[in-house]
Structure formats: C-alpha cells, structure tokens
C-alpha cells in the first residue's frame, strides 16, 4: 500500500509540474486525394497485410511480405508494378488445427514477419504459418522457393500481432522474438551458423529478458556489434509494479559461446536503460520505434545517432509522444561503466561496488575463464541509463501518437546538414519535420491511409528520394520532396524545407542541387527578404488613414450585393501557421458591424457604411502577403435575393504577395504567380446560418467569396475576375402588392364604419326617454320644467338615486349641457 500511495503522489505532483507545450502544427496539410501531393498506391484484391518491407540496395526493387504471399514490386519508375508473386499459404489441415486451438480464422493464415537478404541471390523469409512458424529460401530473381521450409520457432513469432525484429549479417540470422506458442519465452538468438560457429541464444534461467516487446535491431560493422531495442518490465524498480522501461542491448557477432560456462549461450550480452525524460516530468518510458542515422562522410562512427519514438505509461505527461536521440558514444560509455548485480536470495538489484573482474558486453569473452564468464553471466544490467543528446527531448507532440519513424540527413543549399524526420501518426498521417536549433518545424503532413492500421511499417529509400508506407490495404509511395507545390519564392522560403530552394533563373521552387548557393533558402530563420533578395517582391503598406485613399484601391474581385444582405468573404490561408487580418481603406473594422470567423473569413450585413474595398492580409514569420481583395458594391436594382448557386472554378486566383519591410516604408510592387489547381465542379448549397428565423444558404464564389442570401426563386449574378457571367431578372410582385393594399383599405374602412356605428348607438340609448319615469314626473313638475326637459332628459333623480350613469359633471351630449345633479343649471331639484 505504501508503494502505491507513493506512486500516486509522485504521479499527481509531476502532473502539476508539467510545462506548457507549444503546439507543433504542420505548416501544410494534404488530405487523401489532394492534388497538391501526388502519391502512388499499390493494392491488389488478392493481396492483404503488405506490412513487411525490404528494399534493394539500389532502390529499384521493393520486396513485400504479405499474407500468404511474398511480392516483388518494381519501383524504378513513378508507378509501382507487380513483377512477381510467390504464394505461400498453410494447407487446410493446418488451418483447421489452428482454429481448433482456439484461434480466430482471420489470424491463422501465413503472415510474413521476417524478410531479409540472405546473400546476393536469395532471400530468407519466415511466416506465422497458422501459429506454427516456418521459414523458406527464395530466389530473389524468380521469386521461387529453393529449398523445403525450415522450422521457424525462435525465428518468427507465432502470433501475427506479436512484434519482432530480425537482421541477417554475413549469412547469419539474428532475431528477437518469442519461442513458444503462448509467447512466454522471449529470446535473442542466432541461426544459420556454419562451420565452427554455432547457433546461440540467451540462457533461459537467468531472467535476462522480462516480458519484452522487440522493436528494432541494427548492425554497426566497425563495432562488430548488433544492437537490439525493446521495452520490458524493469525489475530494478521494485517499488512500482510492472514499470515499463526502454532498453538497448548488445551482442558481438564474433561470439561463439563459452567452452564450459555459457555453452551455446551469449557471452557478450548486456543491456541498459534508454531514458527519454524531460525535467519535472515522468519519463516517456515505452519505446515505439527507432531508426539509425549514420554519421556524415568523414565523421567517426561514434557520432552515430539513434532516433526513437517514446510514449508514456501514464497520462500525466504534457505530450502524447516524444522523440529522443541517443549518441553511440554515450551508449558505449554506459556499457563500459558499472553494472548492477541481482541478489538471488532477496531478488533485489544493487550497484556493484567491488572491483570488476571483466567488462560485460566486451567482445572476445568466449575465450575467457569460467570465473570471468560467471561474472558476466550475473552482471548484465548496466548501472547507468543512456541519456538523450543534450539531456533534453528532441521533439514532443501534444496532439499526435507517433508509431513509426525514419530519419535522413539532408544537405541544404548552403551546404549545411539538417536532420529530417518522417513520422507516421496513429491516425494515418505522415509528418515531415526538420530539426532546428530552436526546436522542430513540421514542414507538412500527408494523409496516407484513412482507417487505423494495427501493423504498419516505413522504409526510406534515399537513392530514390521516396518513402514507402506498408499498411493492411497496400503500399503507398511518398516522395520526400514536394518543391513544385510552392509557387513563389516567399512560399518556398517559408516552407523551410531542406530539400527545396528557389531558383531565380527559372523562377520555380526546385530540389536542391549539389552546387552550393545562398539564394532562395533560409532553413533556420525563414527570412523571405534576405533569401529572395534577387527576386522582385510585392510590398505594400497597410491600409490606413492618409496611406491609401479609397480612389486608389485596386478593383479586386467585384461583389454585387443588395442592402441588408448578409455577406461572407473568404480569406484563403497561406499556410496553417499564418494569421489572416482584414483591412479597409481609411476605416476601422468594428466588431459591432463585422464578424471575424475562425477560418479567417469576414461576415457582415451590406449597408451603405459597409460597402467598399476589403483587403485580406496573411502574416507568417514576419512576412506579409495579400491573399484577397474585394470591392463590395450595391446592385442597381436591389431585390429579394434567391439562394445563390456558384460553380467552383477550375483554377485558384493568383494571390498578391507582400513583405513587411524591416528597414523602412519603401515600396516595391510585383505580383506572384500560383499554379493551377483542379477542384470538383459540383454545385454546393447548404444552409449554415439563420437570421431572425430566415434561412439562408451558402454558395461558393470562386476561391475567396461566399455570399449569404435569403431563399426565394431568383438567380444571382455571378462574377469572375470582376465580369458578370450570368444575369437574370427576378420575379415581379407588383400585382401582389396592389391586392394586399386594396384588402388593407377595405378592412380599415369596415373597421371605421363599425366604430362610428357603435358610438352613435351608445349616444342614442342614453338620450332615449324612459316610459315609466316620464309619465310619473310629468304630473309633478311645473309646466316650465316639463317644457325644458321635454327635448333632452339625460339625468333624473328618484329618491336621491341616479337612474343613469351620467354622474360626471359638465357632460355634453347632442349639444345640451347638464349639471352635476342631473338637472339644468340654476334649476332646483324636485322635492318629494
């Protein structure tokens, strides 16, 4: 309980200490089918699980290990052509036995998991073969079996989803895999040894491996060693249950085992921890993939770098994936240092403090004495951990889970070398990143597959400048450079791609040649003005008072609107790292009148105050570009608008580039060019906005404009380049207006007549004589009173109570004035 409490507290504390990460956003993104990034795909309905890739040395042939087959693909040209195919599937009885053992039939075919060059004429392949591994020799030219299949146990995993690694050196196979059906016996072995050399493996009783997951292996000729990379349970961390650690282990190819001690066992095996960790964080302790970057020409082999992808066992780390690099010099230093020793009684690891009898992992120990071999047998775990270069992370991603990588050193136009990483995400995107002094810069991302792939692989072909991605559906060929996509010098420089630079002669972005130059490229700073100093750039000051009068505004793209119409004008982003800003001449865009949308577009209601010119600017790395210019103009005869349908254009408009002058307000003008890009011509209308219960629709206008109009039956005039393409008059509603007006007049007349009639009836009822009262009072009044009241007897009083509601003094009715007591003025009331 104390161990778990301590672990919980540590994880929580380090979670609060996580530093904030800057998001690494790819500058340009290419979804599947994007015309800006051409990909070559190979797929066949009879071929699945093309995930084991082997590339010939010249890069002309790609061998693929698939399900129940081995393929030879001709990749010399742009297309991928199937040259030959070898079918190798288990017989029906083996499939039935596999199913009877409780395995899914989908996992029982033969999945090729080992594919290596045995020599110049033959390949060596191993497959799961219905959970009973087999290996064969294949003629590389004809792709036919040369010999009968061999036993594959210890050379290939049983389970197609179990990771493994294999490499052939001098005709001998070195593998890291599991050697039993249940996957409980991990081994690092050597096979195909001949003559005095014998096959070797790890001693099963020593616990040299603790439930490992093998990742990769590489051979360094000058060292005479093979390095294996894997993750396993770190038993030295006894205060945490099943704490995963990443390992690097080594063996010498000259090892032939001991004479008495460690017979047919490795005498040069040693392992150490790879520690990919940032300050104040838990380590990224689970290795996912690793690749070797050999030193540049003339550099010593100790400068070899290993770039690996690591993830964390916990979710408190600031990033999902981290990239760390390790130098061979540091690895050798750890292996020549002190080693831990395991107390067999307490099963506790401790650092060895006594004098070392020998250096574990040193080549040539197979001829050592039994005392030395017993020492290296029990001391195989290095005491120190291998720290990353610079004691820091090379790259951290807070958004993506990277699974595979390939690394390449690229010489830029200025003859400097840069490291480029190709990283495959779990979601199916390939990221190309360049490592700079101030951090990593993701140049682009390319979507290579849509559905998640459980097993996939990368293979980089430096001679052909392409990278191959193997997935369950097929093989994707991705060129490492995409220079033609950048249509201006500014775009070429802002990409900061070591593969590309701007050629001022042809005025195109081209692949870097071997001739050094300082023009058209700035990988470290991305300074457009300095890199494009030989190219004329468009530079304009920003709109503002006394800077650019309305009369001097360029026409731009004409937008014909009606008053009170909701308009949306778009600003195409130069890249995902740019920021869009809208401006008007001699005017400020108030948030009360304008709505700035997340995609950079501007929406507003057409009023006399909002008509005029609009300029969309894009800012990136201190450089300014004009992406769109609009002139919003009122129609001559505004009408109720109809849903507008705009066909998408076949080409994008040419953006005008601008640079923010760093030395003064000097103005130089020029216009950049853009390549044509094809889009679908299907019309698009979909409701996206509601204003006061009025449904409005969106129509695409060119590349930059979207109009918002009310639904009716009228068609809109479409403009392209300021010229009307289609104009149609809307329907006339004059007749309906006249009918509505006549009905309104009739209703008002009837209402007035009824009101006047009701008032007249009310007055008449008040002045009508009462039968009983008039006869009785006429007998009791004097002749003068009766004569005065004979015409208008409005109010009378009987026993002191009013008979009518005329108690308000001073009432006029039919021209007669009555007093407050209901009698005429100065007339005494009748006494009973």
mmCIF file of N, CA, C and O in Angstrom, residues 409-460:
data_model
loop_
_atom_site.group_PDB
_atom_site.id
_atom_site.type_symbol
_atom_site.label_atom_id
_atom_site.label_comp_id
_atom_site.label_asym_id
_atom_site.label_seq_id
_atom_site.Cartn_x
_atom_site.Cartn_y
_atom_site.Cartn_z
ATOM 1 N N UNK A 409 19.614 12.547 -43.142
ATOM 2 C CA UNK A 409 20.413 13.763 -43.103
ATOM 3 C C UNK A 409 20.397 14.384 -44.492
ATOM 4 O O UNK A 409 20.718 13.721 -45.490
ATOM 5 N N UNK A 410 20.028 15.662 -44.578
ATOM 6 C CA UNK A 410 19.854 16.349 -45.856
ATOM 7 C C UNK A 410 20.803 17.532 -45.912
ATOM 8 O O UNK A 410 20.890 18.316 -44.944
ATOM 9 N N UNK A 411 21.479 17.677 -47.030
ATOM 10 C CA UNK A 411 22.357 18.829 -47.243
ATOM 11 C C UNK A 411 21.568 19.942 -47.905
ATOM 12 O O UNK A 411 20.999 19.760 -48.979
ATOM 13 N N UNK A 412 21.525 21.104 -47.266
ATOM 14 C CA UNK A 412 20.756 22.234 -47.765
ATOM 15 C C UNK A 412 21.551 22.976 -48.840
ATOM 16 O O UNK A 412 22.687 22.614 -49.196
ATOM 17 N N UNK A 413 20.953 24.056 -49.344
ATOM 18 C CA UNK A 413 21.587 24.820 -50.417
ATOM 19 C C UNK A 413 22.877 25.486 -49.962
ATOM 20 O O UNK A 413 23.781 25.706 -50.761
ATOM 21 N N UNK A 414 22.981 25.792 -48.678
ATOM 22 C CA UNK A 414 24.186 26.434 -48.158
ATOM 23 C C UNK A 414 25.223 25.429 -47.674
ATOM 24 O O UNK A 414 26.131 25.787 -46.925
ATOM 25 N N UNK A 415 25.058 24.164 -48.072
ATOM 26 C CA UNK A 415 25.967 23.063 -47.739
ATOM 27 C C UNK A 415 25.884 22.628 -46.281
ATOM 28 O O UNK A 415 26.643 21.755 -45.853
ATOM 29 N N UNK A 416 25.011 23.207 -45.506
ATOM 30 C CA UNK A 416 24.820 22.747 -44.139
ATOM 31 C C UNK A 416 23.902 21.518 -44.123
ATOM 32 O O UNK A 416 23.061 21.344 -45.004
ATOM 33 N N UNK A 417 24.080 20.665 -43.110
ATOM 34 C CA UNK A 417 23.287 19.442 -42.994
ATOM 35 C C UNK A 417 22.187 19.626 -41.953
ATOM 36 O O UNK A 417 22.425 20.191 -40.878
ATOM 37 N N UNK A 418 21.024 19.123 -42.301
ATOM 38 C CA UNK A 418 19.871 19.167 -41.399
ATOM 39 C C UNK A 418 19.294 17.754 -41.275
ATOM 40 O O UNK A 418 19.350 16.954 -42.215
ATOM 41 N N UNK A 419 18.739 17.482 -40.110
ATOM 42 C CA UNK A 419 18.108 16.192 -39.859
ATOM 43 C C UNK A 419 16.612 16.298 -40.115
ATOM 44 O O UNK A 419 15.938 17.175 -39.558
ATOM 45 N N UNK A 420 16.104 15.423 -40.957
ATOM 46 C CA UNK A 420 14.688 15.402 -41.308
ATOM 47 C C UNK A 420 14.094 14.095 -40.789
ATOM 48 O O UNK A 420 14.637 13.010 -41.024
ATOM 49 N N UNK A 421 12.978 14.221 -40.070
ATOM 50 C CA UNK A 421 12.272 13.065 -39.526
ATOM 51 C C UNK A 421 10.976 12.850 -40.297
ATOM 52 O O UNK A 421 10.244 13.805 -40.574
ATOM 53 N N UNK A 422 10.713 11.601 -40.628
ATOM 54 C CA UNK A 422 9.436 11.206 -41.212
ATOM 55 C C UNK A 422 8.702 10.391 -40.147
ATOM 56 O O UNK A 422 9.134 9.289 -39.792
ATOM 57 N N UNK A 423 7.610 10.945 -39.649
ATOM 58 C CA UNK A 423 6.894 10.373 -38.513
ATOM 59 C C UNK A 423 5.495 9.955 -38.950
ATOM 60 O O UNK A 423 4.755 10.759 -39.537
ATOM 61 N N UNK A 424 5.143 8.727 -38.663
ATOM 62 C CA UNK A 424 3.823 8.201 -39.009
ATOM 63 C C UNK A 424 2.938 8.246 -37.776
ATOM 64 O O UNK A 424 3.298 7.709 -36.721
ATOM 65 N N UNK A 425 1.793 8.906 -37.900
ATOM 66 C CA UNK A 425 0.879 9.033 -36.774
ATOM 67 C C UNK A 425 -0.069 7.837 -36.724
ATOM 68 O O UNK A 425 -0.268 7.123 -37.712
ATOM 69 N N UNK A 426 -0.652 7.669 -35.562
ATOM 70 C CA UNK A 426 -1.621 6.587 -35.378
ATOM 71 C C UNK A 426 -2.868 6.799 -36.228
ATOM 72 O O UNK A 426 -3.548 5.849 -36.603
ATOM 73 N N UNK A 427 -3.175 8.067 -36.536
ATOM 74 C CA UNK A 427 -4.382 8.393 -37.300
ATOM 75 C C UNK A 427 -4.175 8.326 -38.803
ATOM 76 O O UNK A 427 -5.117 8.560 -39.552
ATOM 77 N N UNK A 428 -2.948 8.041 -39.275
ATOM 78 C CA UNK A 428 -2.755 7.832 -40.701
ATOM 79 C C UNK A 428 -2.077 8.955 -41.442
ATOM 80 O O UNK A 428 -2.139 8.988 -42.676
ATOM 81 N N UNK A 429 -1.417 9.879 -40.754
ATOM 82 C CA UNK A 429 -0.720 10.984 -41.404
ATOM 83 C C UNK A 429 0.787 10.781 -41.302
ATOM 84 O O UNK A 429 1.301 10.320 -40.277
ATOM 85 N N UNK A 430 1.483 11.163 -42.354
ATOM 86 C CA UNK A 430 2.940 11.149 -42.375
ATOM 87 C C UNK A 430 3.432 12.581 -42.224
ATOM 88 O O UNK A 430 3.157 13.434 -43.069
ATOM 89 N N UNK A 431 4.154 12.859 -41.131
ATOM 90 C CA UNK A 431 4.684 14.182 -40.866
ATOM 91 C C UNK A 431 6.147 14.244 -41.297
ATOM 92 O O UNK A 431 6.926 13.330 -40.997
ATOM 93 N N UNK A 432 6.494 15.325 -41.981
ATOM 94 C CA UNK A 432 7.894 15.587 -42.316
ATOM 95 C C UNK A 432 8.354 16.779 -41.489
ATOM 96 O O UNK A 432 7.821 17.877 -41.626
ATOM 97 N N UNK A 433 9.334 16.541 -40.613
ATOM 98 C CA UNK A 433 9.791 17.576 -39.685
ATOM 99 C C UNK A 433 11.285 17.766 -39.838
ATOM 100 O O UNK A 433 12.036 16.801 -40.043
ATOM 101 N N UNK A 434 11.727 19.015 -39.738
ATOM 102 C CA UNK A 434 13.142 19.344 -39.757
ATOM 103 C C UNK A 434 13.526 19.827 -38.366
ATOM 104 O O UNK A 434 12.788 20.578 -37.725
ATOM 105 N N UNK A 435 14.676 19.375 -37.895
ATOM 106 C CA UNK A 435 15.141 19.735 -36.561
ATOM 107 C C UNK A 435 16.010 20.984 -36.653
ATOM 108 O O UNK A 435 17.043 20.982 -37.338
ATOM 109 N N UNK A 436 15.592 22.037 -35.950
ATOM 110 C CA UNK A 436 16.297 23.314 -35.941
ATOM 111 C C UNK A 436 16.826 23.585 -34.537
ATOM 112 O O UNK A 436 16.514 22.870 -33.580
ATOM 113 N N UNK A 437 17.609 24.639 -34.423
ATOM 114 C CA UNK A 437 18.194 24.967 -33.131
ATOM 115 C C UNK A 437 17.139 25.353 -32.107
ATOM 116 O O UNK A 437 17.279 25.065 -30.915
ATOM 117 N N UNK A 438 16.083 26.003 -32.549
ATOM 118 C CA UNK A 438 15.023 26.433 -31.627
ATOM 119 C C UNK A 438 13.875 25.442 -31.551
ATOM 120 O O UNK A 438 12.797 25.759 -31.046
ATOM 121 N N UNK A 439 14.064 24.235 -32.060
ATOM 122 C CA UNK A 439 13.031 23.218 -31.982
ATOM 123 C C UNK A 439 12.695 22.624 -33.335
ATOM 124 O O UNK A 439 13.299 22.957 -34.354
ATOM 125 N N UNK A 440 11.723 21.742 -33.329
ATOM 126 C CA UNK A 440 11.310 21.071 -34.563
ATOM 127 C C UNK A 440 10.298 21.920 -35.317
ATOM 128 O O UNK A 440 9.496 22.642 -34.724
ATOM 129 N N UNK A 441 10.353 21.836 -36.619
ATOM 130 C CA UNK A 441 9.409 22.520 -37.506
ATOM 131 C C UNK A 441 8.808 21.476 -38.442
ATOM 132 O O UNK A 441 9.527 20.818 -39.205
ATOM 133 N N UNK A 442 7.486 21.274 -38.347
ATOM 134 C CA UNK A 442 6.802 20.296 -39.196
ATOM 135 C C UNK A 442 6.479 20.966 -40.532
ATOM 136 O O UNK A 442 5.645 21.868 -40.605
ATOM 137 N N UNK A 443 7.143 20.530 -41.554
ATOM 138 C CA UNK A 443 7.001 21.143 -42.874
ATOM 139 C C UNK A 443 5.638 20.835 -43.483
ATOM 140 O O UNK A 443 4.973 21.719 -44.028
ATOM 141 N N UNK A 444 5.199 19.595 -43.367
ATOM 142 C CA UNK A 444 3.930 19.202 -43.980
ATOM 143 C C UNK A 444 3.443 17.915 -43.338
ATOM 144 O O UNK A 444 4.195 17.221 -42.643
ATOM 145 N N UNK A 445 2.186 17.628 -43.571
ATOM 146 C CA UNK A 445 1.605 16.337 -43.213
ATOM 147 C C UNK A 445 0.833 15.808 -44.409
ATOM 148 O O UNK A 445 0.134 16.561 -45.098
ATOM 149 N N UNK A 446 0.958 14.522 -44.650
ATOM 150 C CA UNK A 446 0.322 13.867 -45.790
ATOM 151 C C UNK A 446 -0.475 12.682 -45.261
ATOM 152 O O UNK A 446 0.070 11.820 -44.562
ATOM 153 N N UNK A 447 -1.750 12.641 -45.581
ATOM 154 C CA UNK A 447 -2.581 11.519 -45.150
ATOM 155 C C UNK A 447 -2.352 10.345 -46.089
ATOM 156 O O UNK A 447 -2.576 10.440 -47.297
ATOM 157 N N UNK A 448 -1.905 9.222 -45.530
ATOM 158 C CA UNK A 448 -1.573 8.054 -46.352
ATOM 159 C C UNK A 448 -2.600 6.935 -46.220
ATOM 160 O O UNK A 448 -2.707 6.089 -47.108
ATOM 161 N N UNK A 449 -3.346 6.889 -45.135
ATOM 162 C CA UNK A 449 -4.435 5.921 -45.037
ATOM 163 C C UNK A 449 -5.508 6.485 -44.108
ATOM 164 O O UNK A 449 -5.242 7.343 -43.268
ATOM 165 N N UNK A 450 -6.744 6.013 -44.296
ATOM 166 C CA UNK A 450 -7.893 6.540 -43.566
ATOM 167 C C UNK A 450 -8.204 5.734 -42.316
ATOM 168 O O UNK A 450 -8.392 6.280 -41.242
ATOM 169 N N UNK A 451 -8.291 4.422 -42.444
ATOM 170 C CA UNK A 451 -8.664 3.579 -41.322
ATOM 171 C C UNK A 451 -7.437 3.230 -40.486
ATOM 172 O O UNK A 451 -6.340 3.067 -41.020
ATOM 173 N N UNK A 452 -7.596 3.103 -39.166
ATOM 174 C CA UNK A 452 -6.460 2.722 -38.309
ATOM 175 C C UNK A 452 -5.881 1.372 -38.727
ATOM 176 O O UNK A 452 -6.616 0.442 -39.071
ATOM 177 N N UNK A 453 -4.554 1.293 -38.690
ATOM 178 C CA UNK A 453 -3.864 0.078 -39.096
ATOM 179 C C UNK A 453 -3.147 -0.530 -37.897
ATOM 180 O O UNK A 453 -2.318 0.142 -37.272
ATOM 181 N N UNK A 454 -3.448 -1.774 -37.531
ATOM 182 C CA UNK A 454 -2.778 -2.363 -36.366
ATOM 183 C C UNK A 454 -1.290 -2.584 -36.602
ATOM 184 O O UNK A 454 -0.480 -2.431 -35.698
ATOM 185 N N UNK A 455 -0.897 -2.960 -37.828
ATOM 186 C CA UNK A 455 0.504 -3.187 -38.150
ATOM 187 C C UNK A 455 0.845 -2.389 -39.399
ATOM 188 O O UNK A 455 0.148 -2.453 -40.402
ATOM 189 N N UNK A 456 1.905 -1.641 -39.328
ATOM 190 C CA UNK A 456 2.353 -0.826 -40.440
ATOM 191 C C UNK A 456 3.859 -0.660 -40.348
ATOM 192 O O UNK A 456 4.469 -0.968 -39.331
ATOM 193 N N UNK A 457 4.459 -0.166 -41.413
ATOM 194 C CA UNK A 457 5.905 -0.029 -41.424
ATOM 195 C C UNK A 457 6.311 1.088 -42.371
ATOM 196 O O UNK A 457 5.541 1.483 -43.257
ATOM 197 N N UNK A 458 7.541 1.588 -42.173
ATOM 198 C CA UNK A 458 8.132 2.615 -43.023
ATOM 199 C C UNK A 458 9.446 2.102 -43.579
ATOM 200 O O UNK A 458 10.191 1.385 -42.898
ATOM 201 N N UNK A 459 9.731 2.478 -44.809
ATOM 202 C CA UNK A 459 11.014 2.145 -45.420
ATOM 203 C C UNK A 459 11.429 3.337 -46.281
ATOM 204 O O UNK A 459 10.743 3.715 -47.217
ATOM 205 N N UNK A 460 12.578 3.913 -45.924
ATOM 206 C CA UNK A 460 13.078 5.101 -46.616
ATOM 207 C C UNK A 460 14.086 4.692 -47.679
ATOM 208 O O UNK A 460 15.021 3.927 -47.409
#
